[in-house]
XYZ file of C-alpha atoms in Angstrom:
569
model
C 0.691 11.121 -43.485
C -2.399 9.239 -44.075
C -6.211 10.216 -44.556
C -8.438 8.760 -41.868
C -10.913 6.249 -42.306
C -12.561 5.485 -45.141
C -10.225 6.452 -47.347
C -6.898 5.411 -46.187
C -5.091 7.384 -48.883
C -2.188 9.491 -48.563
C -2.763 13.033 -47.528
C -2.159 16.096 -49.474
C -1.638 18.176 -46.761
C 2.048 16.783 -46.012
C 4.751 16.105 -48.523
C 6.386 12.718 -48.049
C 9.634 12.667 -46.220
C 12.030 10.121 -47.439
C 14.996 10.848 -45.818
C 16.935 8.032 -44.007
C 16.961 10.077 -40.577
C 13.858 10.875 -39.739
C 13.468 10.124 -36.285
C 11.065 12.558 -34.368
C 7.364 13.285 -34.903
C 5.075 15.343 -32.809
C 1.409 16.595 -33.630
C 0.343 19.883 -31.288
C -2.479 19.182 -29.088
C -5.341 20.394 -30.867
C -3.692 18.593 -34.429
C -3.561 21.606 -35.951
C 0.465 21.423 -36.672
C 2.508 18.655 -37.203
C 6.705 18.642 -36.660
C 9.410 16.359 -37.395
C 13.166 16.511 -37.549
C 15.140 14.418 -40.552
C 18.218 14.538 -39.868
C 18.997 18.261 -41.313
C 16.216 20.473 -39.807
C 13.086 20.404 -37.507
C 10.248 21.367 -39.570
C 7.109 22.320 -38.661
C 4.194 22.194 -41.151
C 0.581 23.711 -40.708
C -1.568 20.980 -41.190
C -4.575 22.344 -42.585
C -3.140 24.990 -44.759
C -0.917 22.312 -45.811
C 2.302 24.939 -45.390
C 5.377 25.041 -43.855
C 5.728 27.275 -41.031
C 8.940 26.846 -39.304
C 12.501 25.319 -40.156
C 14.814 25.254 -37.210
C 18.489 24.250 -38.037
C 18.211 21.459 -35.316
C 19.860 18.166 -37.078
C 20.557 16.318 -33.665
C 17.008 16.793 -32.193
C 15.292 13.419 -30.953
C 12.393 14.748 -28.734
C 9.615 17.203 -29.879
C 6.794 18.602 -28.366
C 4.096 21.646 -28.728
C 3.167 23.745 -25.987
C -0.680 23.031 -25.751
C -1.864 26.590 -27.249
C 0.893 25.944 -30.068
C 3.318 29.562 -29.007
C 5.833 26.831 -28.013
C 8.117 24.071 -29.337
C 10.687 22.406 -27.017
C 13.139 20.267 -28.580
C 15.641 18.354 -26.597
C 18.949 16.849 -28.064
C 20.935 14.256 -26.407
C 23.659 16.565 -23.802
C 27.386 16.230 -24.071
C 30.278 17.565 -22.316
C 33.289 19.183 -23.880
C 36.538 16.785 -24.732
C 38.794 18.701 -21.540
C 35.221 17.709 -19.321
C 33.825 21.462 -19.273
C 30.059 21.531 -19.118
C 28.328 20.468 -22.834
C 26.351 23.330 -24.125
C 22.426 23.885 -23.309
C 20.629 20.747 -24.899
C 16.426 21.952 -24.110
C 15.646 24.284 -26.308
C 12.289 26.606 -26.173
C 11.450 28.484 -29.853
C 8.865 31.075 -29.907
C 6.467 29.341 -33.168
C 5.275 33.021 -33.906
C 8.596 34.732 -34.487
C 10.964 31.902 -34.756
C 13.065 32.917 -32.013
C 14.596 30.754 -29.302
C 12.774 31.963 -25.824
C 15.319 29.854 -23.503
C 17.746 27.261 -23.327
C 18.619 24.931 -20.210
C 20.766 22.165 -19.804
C 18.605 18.778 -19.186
C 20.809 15.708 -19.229
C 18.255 13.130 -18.698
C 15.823 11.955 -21.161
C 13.499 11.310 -18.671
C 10.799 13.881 -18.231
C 12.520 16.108 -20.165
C 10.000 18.323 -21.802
C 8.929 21.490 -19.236
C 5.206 21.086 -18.106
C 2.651 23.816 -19.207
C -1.032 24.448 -17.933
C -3.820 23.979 -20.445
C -3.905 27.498 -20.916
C -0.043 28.558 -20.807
C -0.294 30.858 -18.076
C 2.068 28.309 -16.023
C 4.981 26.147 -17.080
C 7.109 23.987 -14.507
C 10.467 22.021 -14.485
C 12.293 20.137 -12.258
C 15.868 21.303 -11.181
C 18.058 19.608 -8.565
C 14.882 18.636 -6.487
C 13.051 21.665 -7.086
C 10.310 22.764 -9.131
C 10.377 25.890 -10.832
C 7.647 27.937 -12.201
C 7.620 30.813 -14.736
C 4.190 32.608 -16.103
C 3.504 33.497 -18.868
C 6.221 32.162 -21.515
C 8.639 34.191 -19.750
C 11.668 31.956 -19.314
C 14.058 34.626 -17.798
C 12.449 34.758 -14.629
C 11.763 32.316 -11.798
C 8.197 33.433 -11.142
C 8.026 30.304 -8.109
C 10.046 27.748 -6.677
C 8.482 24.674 -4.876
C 11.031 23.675 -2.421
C 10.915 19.992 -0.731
C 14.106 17.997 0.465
C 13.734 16.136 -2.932
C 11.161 16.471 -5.232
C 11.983 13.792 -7.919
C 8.498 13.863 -9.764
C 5.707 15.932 -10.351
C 2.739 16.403 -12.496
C 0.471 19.831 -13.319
C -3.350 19.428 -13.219
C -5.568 19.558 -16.913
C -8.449 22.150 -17.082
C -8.864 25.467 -16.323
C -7.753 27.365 -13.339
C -6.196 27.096 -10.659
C -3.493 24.791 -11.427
C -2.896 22.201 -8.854
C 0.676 20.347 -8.492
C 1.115 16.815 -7.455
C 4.869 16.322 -6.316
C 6.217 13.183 -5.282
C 9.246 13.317 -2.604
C 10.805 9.977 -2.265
C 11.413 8.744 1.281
C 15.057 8.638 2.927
C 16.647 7.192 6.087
C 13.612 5.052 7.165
C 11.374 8.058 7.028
C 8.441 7.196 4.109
C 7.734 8.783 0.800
C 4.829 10.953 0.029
C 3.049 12.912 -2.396
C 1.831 16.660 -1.812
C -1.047 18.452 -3.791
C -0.684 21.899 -3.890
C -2.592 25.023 -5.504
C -0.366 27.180 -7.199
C 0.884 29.407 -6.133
C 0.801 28.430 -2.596
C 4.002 26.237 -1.417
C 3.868 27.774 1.951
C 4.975 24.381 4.123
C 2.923 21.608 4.825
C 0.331 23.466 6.191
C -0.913 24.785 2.690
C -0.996 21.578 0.693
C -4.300 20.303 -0.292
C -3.739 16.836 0.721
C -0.622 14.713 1.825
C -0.363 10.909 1.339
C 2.352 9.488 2.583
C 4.014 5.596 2.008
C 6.689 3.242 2.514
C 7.026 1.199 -0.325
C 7.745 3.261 -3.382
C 11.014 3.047 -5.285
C 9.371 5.297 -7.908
C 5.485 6.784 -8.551
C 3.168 6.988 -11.383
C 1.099 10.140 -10.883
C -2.467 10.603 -12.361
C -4.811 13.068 -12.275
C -8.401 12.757 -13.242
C -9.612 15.156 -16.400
C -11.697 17.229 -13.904
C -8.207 17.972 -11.707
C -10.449 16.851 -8.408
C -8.244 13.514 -7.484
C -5.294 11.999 -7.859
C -4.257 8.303 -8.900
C -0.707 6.904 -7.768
C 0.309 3.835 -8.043
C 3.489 3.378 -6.328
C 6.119 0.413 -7.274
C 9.341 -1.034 -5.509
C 12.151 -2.830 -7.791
C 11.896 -5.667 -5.495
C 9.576 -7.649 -4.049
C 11.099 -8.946 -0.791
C 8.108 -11.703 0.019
C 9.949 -13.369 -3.573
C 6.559 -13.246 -5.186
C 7.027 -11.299 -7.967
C 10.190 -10.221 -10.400
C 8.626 -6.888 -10.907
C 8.738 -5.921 -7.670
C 5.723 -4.889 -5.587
C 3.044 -2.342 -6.553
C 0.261 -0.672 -4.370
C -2.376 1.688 -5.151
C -3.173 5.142 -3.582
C -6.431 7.573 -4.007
C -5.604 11.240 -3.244
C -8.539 13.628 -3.983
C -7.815 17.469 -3.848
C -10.207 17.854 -1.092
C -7.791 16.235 1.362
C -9.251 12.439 1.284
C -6.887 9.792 0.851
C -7.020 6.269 0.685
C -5.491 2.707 -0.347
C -7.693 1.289 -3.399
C -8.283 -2.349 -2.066
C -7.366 -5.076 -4.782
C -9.065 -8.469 -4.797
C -6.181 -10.310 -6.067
C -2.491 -10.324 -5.291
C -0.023 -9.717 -7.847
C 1.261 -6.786 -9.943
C -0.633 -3.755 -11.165
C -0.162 -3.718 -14.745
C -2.045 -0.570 -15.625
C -4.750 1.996 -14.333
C -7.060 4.828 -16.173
C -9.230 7.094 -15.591
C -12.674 7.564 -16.754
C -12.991 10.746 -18.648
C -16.020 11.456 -16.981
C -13.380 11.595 -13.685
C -16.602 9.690 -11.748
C -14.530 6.089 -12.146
C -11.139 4.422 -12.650
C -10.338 1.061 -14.139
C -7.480 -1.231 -12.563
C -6.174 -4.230 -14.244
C -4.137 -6.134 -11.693
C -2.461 -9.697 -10.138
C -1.198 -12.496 -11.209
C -1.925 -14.049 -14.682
C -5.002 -14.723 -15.268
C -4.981 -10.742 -14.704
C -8.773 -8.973 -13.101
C -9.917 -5.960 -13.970
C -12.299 -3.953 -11.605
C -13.728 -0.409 -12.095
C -13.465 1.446 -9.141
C -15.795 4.997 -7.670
C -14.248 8.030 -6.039
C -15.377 6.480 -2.249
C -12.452 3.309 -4.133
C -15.387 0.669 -4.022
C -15.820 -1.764 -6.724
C -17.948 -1.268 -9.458
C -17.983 -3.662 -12.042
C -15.515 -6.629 -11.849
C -15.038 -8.280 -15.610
C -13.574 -11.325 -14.196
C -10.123 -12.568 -15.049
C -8.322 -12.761 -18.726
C -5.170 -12.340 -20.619
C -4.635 -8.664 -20.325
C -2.385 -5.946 -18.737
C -3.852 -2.718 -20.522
C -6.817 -0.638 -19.986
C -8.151 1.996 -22.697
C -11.151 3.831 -22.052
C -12.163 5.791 -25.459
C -12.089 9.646 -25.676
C -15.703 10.012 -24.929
C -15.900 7.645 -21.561
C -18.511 5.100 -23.376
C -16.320 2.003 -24.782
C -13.377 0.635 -22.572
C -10.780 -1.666 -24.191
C -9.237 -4.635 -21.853
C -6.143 -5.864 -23.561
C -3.391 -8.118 -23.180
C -0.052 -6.939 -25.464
C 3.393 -7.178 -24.710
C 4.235 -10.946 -23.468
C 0.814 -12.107 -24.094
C -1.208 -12.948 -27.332
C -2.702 -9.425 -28.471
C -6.360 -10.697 -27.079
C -8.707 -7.440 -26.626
C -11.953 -7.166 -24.861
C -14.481 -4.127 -26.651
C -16.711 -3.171 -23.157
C -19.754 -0.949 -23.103
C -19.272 0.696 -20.142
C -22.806 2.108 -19.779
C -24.627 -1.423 -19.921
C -21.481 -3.289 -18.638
C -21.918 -5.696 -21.742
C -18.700 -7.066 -24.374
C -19.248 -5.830 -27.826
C -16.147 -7.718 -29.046
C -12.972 -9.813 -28.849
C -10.607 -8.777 -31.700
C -6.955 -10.114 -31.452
C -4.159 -8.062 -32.479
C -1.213 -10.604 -32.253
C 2.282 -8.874 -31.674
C 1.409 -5.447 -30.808
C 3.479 -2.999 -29.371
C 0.931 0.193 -29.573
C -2.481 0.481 -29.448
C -4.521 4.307 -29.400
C -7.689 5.362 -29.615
C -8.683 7.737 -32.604
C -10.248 10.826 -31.446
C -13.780 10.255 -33.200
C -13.866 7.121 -30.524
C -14.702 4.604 -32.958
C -11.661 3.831 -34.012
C -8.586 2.112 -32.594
C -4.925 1.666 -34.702
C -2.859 -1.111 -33.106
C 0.803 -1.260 -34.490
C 4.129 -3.510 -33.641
C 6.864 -0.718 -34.029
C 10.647 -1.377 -33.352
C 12.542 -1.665 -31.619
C 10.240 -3.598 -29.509
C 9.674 -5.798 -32.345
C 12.019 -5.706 -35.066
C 9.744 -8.441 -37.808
C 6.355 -7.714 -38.866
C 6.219 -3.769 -38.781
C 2.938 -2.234 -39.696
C -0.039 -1.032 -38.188
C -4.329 -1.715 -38.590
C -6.638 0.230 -38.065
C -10.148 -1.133 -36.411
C -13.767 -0.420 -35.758
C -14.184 -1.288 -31.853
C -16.991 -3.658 -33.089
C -13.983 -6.199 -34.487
C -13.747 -5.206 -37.964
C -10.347 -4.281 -39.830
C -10.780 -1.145 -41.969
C -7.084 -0.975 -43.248
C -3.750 -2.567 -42.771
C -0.161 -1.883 -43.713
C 2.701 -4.078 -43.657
C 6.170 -2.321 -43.628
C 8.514 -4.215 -46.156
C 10.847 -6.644 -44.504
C 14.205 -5.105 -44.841
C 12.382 -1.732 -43.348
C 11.394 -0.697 -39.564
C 8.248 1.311 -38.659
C 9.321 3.433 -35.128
C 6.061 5.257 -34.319
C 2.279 5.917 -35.378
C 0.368 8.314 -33.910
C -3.495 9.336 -34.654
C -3.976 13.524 -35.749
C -5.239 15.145 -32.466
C -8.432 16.842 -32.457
C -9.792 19.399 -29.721
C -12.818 17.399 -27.673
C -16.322 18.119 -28.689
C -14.926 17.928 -32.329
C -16.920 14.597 -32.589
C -19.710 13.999 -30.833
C -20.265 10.822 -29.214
C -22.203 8.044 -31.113
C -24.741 5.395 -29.630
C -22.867 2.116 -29.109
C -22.958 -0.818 -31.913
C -22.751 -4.151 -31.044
C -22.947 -5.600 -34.768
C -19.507 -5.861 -36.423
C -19.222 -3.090 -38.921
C -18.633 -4.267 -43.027
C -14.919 -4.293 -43.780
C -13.088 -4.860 -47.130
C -9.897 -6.167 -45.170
C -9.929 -9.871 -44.399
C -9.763 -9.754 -40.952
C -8.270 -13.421 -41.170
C -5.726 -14.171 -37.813
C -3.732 -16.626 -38.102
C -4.487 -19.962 -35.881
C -3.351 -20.176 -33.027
C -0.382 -23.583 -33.398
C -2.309 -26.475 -32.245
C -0.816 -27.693 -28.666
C 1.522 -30.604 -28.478
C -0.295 -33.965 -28.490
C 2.110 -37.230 -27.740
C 1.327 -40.077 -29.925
C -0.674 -41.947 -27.687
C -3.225 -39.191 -27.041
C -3.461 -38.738 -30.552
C -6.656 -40.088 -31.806
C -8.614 -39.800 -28.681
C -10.725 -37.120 -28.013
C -9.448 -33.521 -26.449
C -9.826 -32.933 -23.251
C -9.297 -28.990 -22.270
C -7.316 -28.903 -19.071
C -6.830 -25.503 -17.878
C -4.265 -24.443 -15.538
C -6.922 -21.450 -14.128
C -10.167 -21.426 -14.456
C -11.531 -17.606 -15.685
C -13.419 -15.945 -13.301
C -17.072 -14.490 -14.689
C -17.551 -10.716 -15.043
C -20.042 -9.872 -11.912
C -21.484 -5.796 -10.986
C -20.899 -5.128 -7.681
C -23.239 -2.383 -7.123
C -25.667 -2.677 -4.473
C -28.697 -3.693 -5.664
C -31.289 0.010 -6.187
C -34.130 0.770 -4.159
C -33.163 0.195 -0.525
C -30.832 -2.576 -1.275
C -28.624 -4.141 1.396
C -25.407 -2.196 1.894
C -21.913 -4.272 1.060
C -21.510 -5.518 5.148
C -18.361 -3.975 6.410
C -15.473 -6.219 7.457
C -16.150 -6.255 11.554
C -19.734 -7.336 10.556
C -19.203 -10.277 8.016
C -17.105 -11.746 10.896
C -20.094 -11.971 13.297
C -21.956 -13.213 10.407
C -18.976 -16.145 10.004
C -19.263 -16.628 13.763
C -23.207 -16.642 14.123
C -23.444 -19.529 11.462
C -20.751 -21.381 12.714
C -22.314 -21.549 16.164
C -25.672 -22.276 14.189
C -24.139 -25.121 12.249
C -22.775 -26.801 15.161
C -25.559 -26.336 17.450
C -27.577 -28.504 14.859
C -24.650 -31.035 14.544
C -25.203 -31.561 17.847
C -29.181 -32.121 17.938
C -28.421 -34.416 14.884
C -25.548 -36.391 17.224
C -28.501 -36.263 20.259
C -30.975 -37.588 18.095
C -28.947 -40.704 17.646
C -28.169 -41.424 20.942
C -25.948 -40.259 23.589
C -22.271 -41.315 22.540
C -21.063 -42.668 25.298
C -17.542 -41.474 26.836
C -15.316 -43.025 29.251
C -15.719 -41.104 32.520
C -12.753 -39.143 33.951
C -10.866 -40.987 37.030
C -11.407 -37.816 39.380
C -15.413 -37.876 39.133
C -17.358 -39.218 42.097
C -18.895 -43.268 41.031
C -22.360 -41.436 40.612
C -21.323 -38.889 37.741
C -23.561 -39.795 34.616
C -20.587 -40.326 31.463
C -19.744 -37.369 29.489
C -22.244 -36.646 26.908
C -22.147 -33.714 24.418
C -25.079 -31.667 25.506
C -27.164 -29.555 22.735
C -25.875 -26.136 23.446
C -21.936 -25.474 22.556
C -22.245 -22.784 25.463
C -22.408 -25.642 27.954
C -20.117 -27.693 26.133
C -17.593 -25.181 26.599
C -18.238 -24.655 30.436
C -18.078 -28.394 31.052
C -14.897 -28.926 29.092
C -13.064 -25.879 31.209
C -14.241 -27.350 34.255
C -12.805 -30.262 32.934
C -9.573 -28.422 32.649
C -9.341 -27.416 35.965
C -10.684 -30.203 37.658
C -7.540 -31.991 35.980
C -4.320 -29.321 37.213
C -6.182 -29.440 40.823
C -5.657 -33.487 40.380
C -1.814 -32.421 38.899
C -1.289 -30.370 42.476
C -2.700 -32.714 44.743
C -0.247 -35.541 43.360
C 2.396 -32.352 43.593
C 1.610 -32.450 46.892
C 1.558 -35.840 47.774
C 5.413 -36.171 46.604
C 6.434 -33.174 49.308
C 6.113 -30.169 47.294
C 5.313 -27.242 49.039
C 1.928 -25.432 47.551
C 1.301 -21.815 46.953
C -1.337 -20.146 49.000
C -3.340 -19.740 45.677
C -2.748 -23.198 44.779
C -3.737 -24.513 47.720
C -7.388 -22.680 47.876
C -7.422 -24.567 44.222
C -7.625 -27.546 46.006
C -10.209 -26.243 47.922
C -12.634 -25.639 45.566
C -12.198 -29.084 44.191
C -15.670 -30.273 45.757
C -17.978 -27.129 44.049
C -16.555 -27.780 40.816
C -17.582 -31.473 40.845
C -20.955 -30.317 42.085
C -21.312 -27.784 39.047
C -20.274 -30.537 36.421
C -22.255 -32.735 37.450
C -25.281 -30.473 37.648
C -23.982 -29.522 34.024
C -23.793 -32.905 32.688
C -27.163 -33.723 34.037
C -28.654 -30.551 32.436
C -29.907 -29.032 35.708
């Protein structure tokens, strides 16, 4: 354990742990305790006091986590059946941090979503068991205090904050019919009737559920393994809006492509997307799901917004470079572009000034370590794990919010010791006869600029809705051809070979100024033309329809209205 910035030195508060099988870490919510299991035991230390509380005779625990007012640790070892196939023994165990004792054990064979969800203030805690969800209050683990019962409930998430707790479930859909995803108020599962709101889709293989800090909305973005236009490997992602109120809604993206990552606002007012294909965009969206701010395209698939709301990070890690864009999101204006080449992990530290970006195996298996930044660019500290060594995890102390209060914004990079030297990029291939001439940068996209898309203040024109930019499209197309036409007048009639059928006195076709009566005459046209097609129908011993013989009929009133019409009468 390491002291924060400035000092970077080790802390005092935790003993080293050198043992070879160290493999889970977990800090409690408010930071306050700190556990990890090495192999032997899972030990839990008191942070502060810089004591050991706990030692639970656990050697084959991999997952840790605190309950989030600390009465509770779960631990979860990997399950496994007996050698004659009877059922393994309970693998998700629940140890009372005050006494010691184990509360409950359950058998949870997946990894996946293993830990048991509580509310922010205990009262609730949830699991999911063969499709259901159940409840029990209170840290009481022998009873069943509520079971939410859909035909398959294969996700679900609690809401932060106070209460009442809301529940977002996610049912995946089944023999054509689509999948959807329920808010409910706890305790009331009563049918359909009692949810809050009910969004239902078709294309979702699996859901990411999000709920804002405030617990008044809902973001899901919903993904299918395969993409059946072929556009994509990654299969095909849409975004939903669900607020608790009942409003739903499909967030409208720009650009096609995959959704690489979305996040809330901690102010729960806005939500960042950063979406499509490479060059990615990134667009903060309102509650009403209207655009924002748009900051263009870039290399990036991640979105950070600090712990206060002020400073969002845009970054591209993973398969691409480690490039980050530092955003004030107040003033919409970049602070900086730091590049953290190879990372794996980026967080935020809870003061929201600093960030520590790390490449951890077994992601990446070379270059281990971790930096620590100021969001104005600077490096404050790095560490470089030795080569034969792997670094698995870092994770920043927790602190409860309001701890630290939220600083103005700096745009000037802040003094660092640390070289914060990255290594240049490798120059691109040049063949040997473009050598010596000058570079020319060819790029295969060109970036789009950052633009606000807020109406303009003070009785500003309102973003036209779709029905109306189309009349707008139509009424300038009619204006631009209306003036093509003057401009073709203007330079004489162009003179058109007159149609066999017109009487020797018809004036030649000429376009007239007004598209209006260019239409007419070109439809009389038309029908001036199939009345010559039945006539010569006619003439070879066809017998006519009653209706196609009053078409003949007519014949001499539409030669009298084009030729009134070509004359301009």
């Amino acid at each position: 354990m390491v002291n924060g910035p400035p000092s970077f030195t080790e802390s005092s508060a935790f003993q080293r742990d050198s043992g070879k099988n160290c493999k889970a870490v977990a800090f409690s919510k408010d930071g306050s305790l700190f556990a990890w299991c090495n192999g032997e035991k899972v030990n839990v230390v008191n942070v502060t006091r810089a004591e050991l509380l706990r030692s639970f005779d656990l050697p084959k625990a991999v997952c840790l986590e605190f309950s989030p007012k600390n009465n509770v640790l779960a631990t979860w070892q990997a399950y496994a059946t007996g050698k004659d196939g009877t059922a393994g023994v309970p693998n998700l165990q629940l140890h009372d941090l005050k006494t010691g004792k184990c509360l409950k054990s359950f058998i949870q064979k997946k990894m996946q979503n293993w830990c048991p969800c509580w509310a922010d203030d205990e009262s609730i805690c949830a699991r999911n068991v063969n499709n259901e969800v159940h409840f029990f209050e209170n840290n009481n683990f022998n009873t069943i205090a509520n079971k939410l019962h859909l035909q398959k409930v294969s996700d679900f998430v609690l809401s932060p904050g106070a209460q009442p707790t809301k529940v977002a479930v996610y049912v995946p859909g089944s023999k054509g019919a689509p999948s959807f995803v329920r808010l409910y108020q706890y305790p009331n599962f009563g049918g359909p009737q009692s949810a809050l709101a009910n969004k239902s889709f078709f294309k979702a293989d699996r859901v990411t559920m999000l709920w804002n800090k405030k617990a008044t909305a809902v973001l899901v973005v919903a993904s299918t393994e395969v993409d059946k236009t072929g556009a994509s490997y990654y299969g095909e992602q849409t975004l939903h809006y669900i607020a608790a109120n009942g409003e739903s809604a499909v967030v409208q993206l720009p650009k096609n492509g995959p959704i690489y990552d979305v996040a809330w606002s901690p102010n729960s007012l806005e939500f960042c997307a950063v979406y499509g294909f490479m060059p990615a965009k990134a667009t903060i969206f309102n509650l009403k799901c209207d655009p924002v701010f748009d900051f263009g395209t870039g290399p990036r698939n991640a979105a950070y917004y600090s712990p206060h709301g002020h400073i969002l990070v845009l970054a591209g890690f993973g398969n691409l470079r480690g490039q980050m864009e530092v955003w004030d999101v107040k003033n919409y204006k970049l602070i900086s572009k730091p590049v953290a080449s190879d990372s794996t992990y980026f967080a935020w530290c809870p003061d929201g000034e600093h960030i520590v970006t790390a490449t951890c195996a077994p992601r990446l298996r070379v270059g281990n370590g971790y930096k620590v930044w100021h969001y104005t660019g600077s490096v404050l500290h790095t560490y470089e794990v030795p080569s034969n060594e792997e670094m698995w995890q870092v994770s920043w102390q927790p602190f409860p919010d309001g701890v630290f209060p939220q600083r103005a914004v700096r745009y000037q990079a802040v003094p660092s010791e640390v070289p914060g030297a990255e290594p240049k990029p490798a120059q691109a291939y040049r063949p040997p006869a473009l050598r010596n001439k000058p570079v020319t940068s060819s790029k295969l996209h060109e970036d789009e600029p950052p633009q606000n898309m807020k109406p303009p203040l003070g009785g500003g024109d309102k973003p036209l809705s779709k029905t109306a930019l189309k009349n707008q499209r139509k009424h300038e197309a009619k204006k631009a051809a209306k003036q093509e036409a003057k401009a073709d007048a203007n330079q004489g009639p162009a003179q058109a070979p007159a149609p066999q059928n017109t009487p020797r006195n018809a004036v030649p076709a000429t376009t007239t100024g007004d598209p209006e009566v260019d239409k007419k005459i070109k439809n009389l046209k038309k029908k001036l033309k199939a009345i010559e097609q039945l006539k010569e129908q006619a003439a070879a011993g066809k017998q006519l329809e009653k209706n196609q013989v009053e078409k003949i009929q007519k014949e001499a009133a539409l030669l009298k209205e084009l030729e009134d019409l070509e004359l301009g009468v």
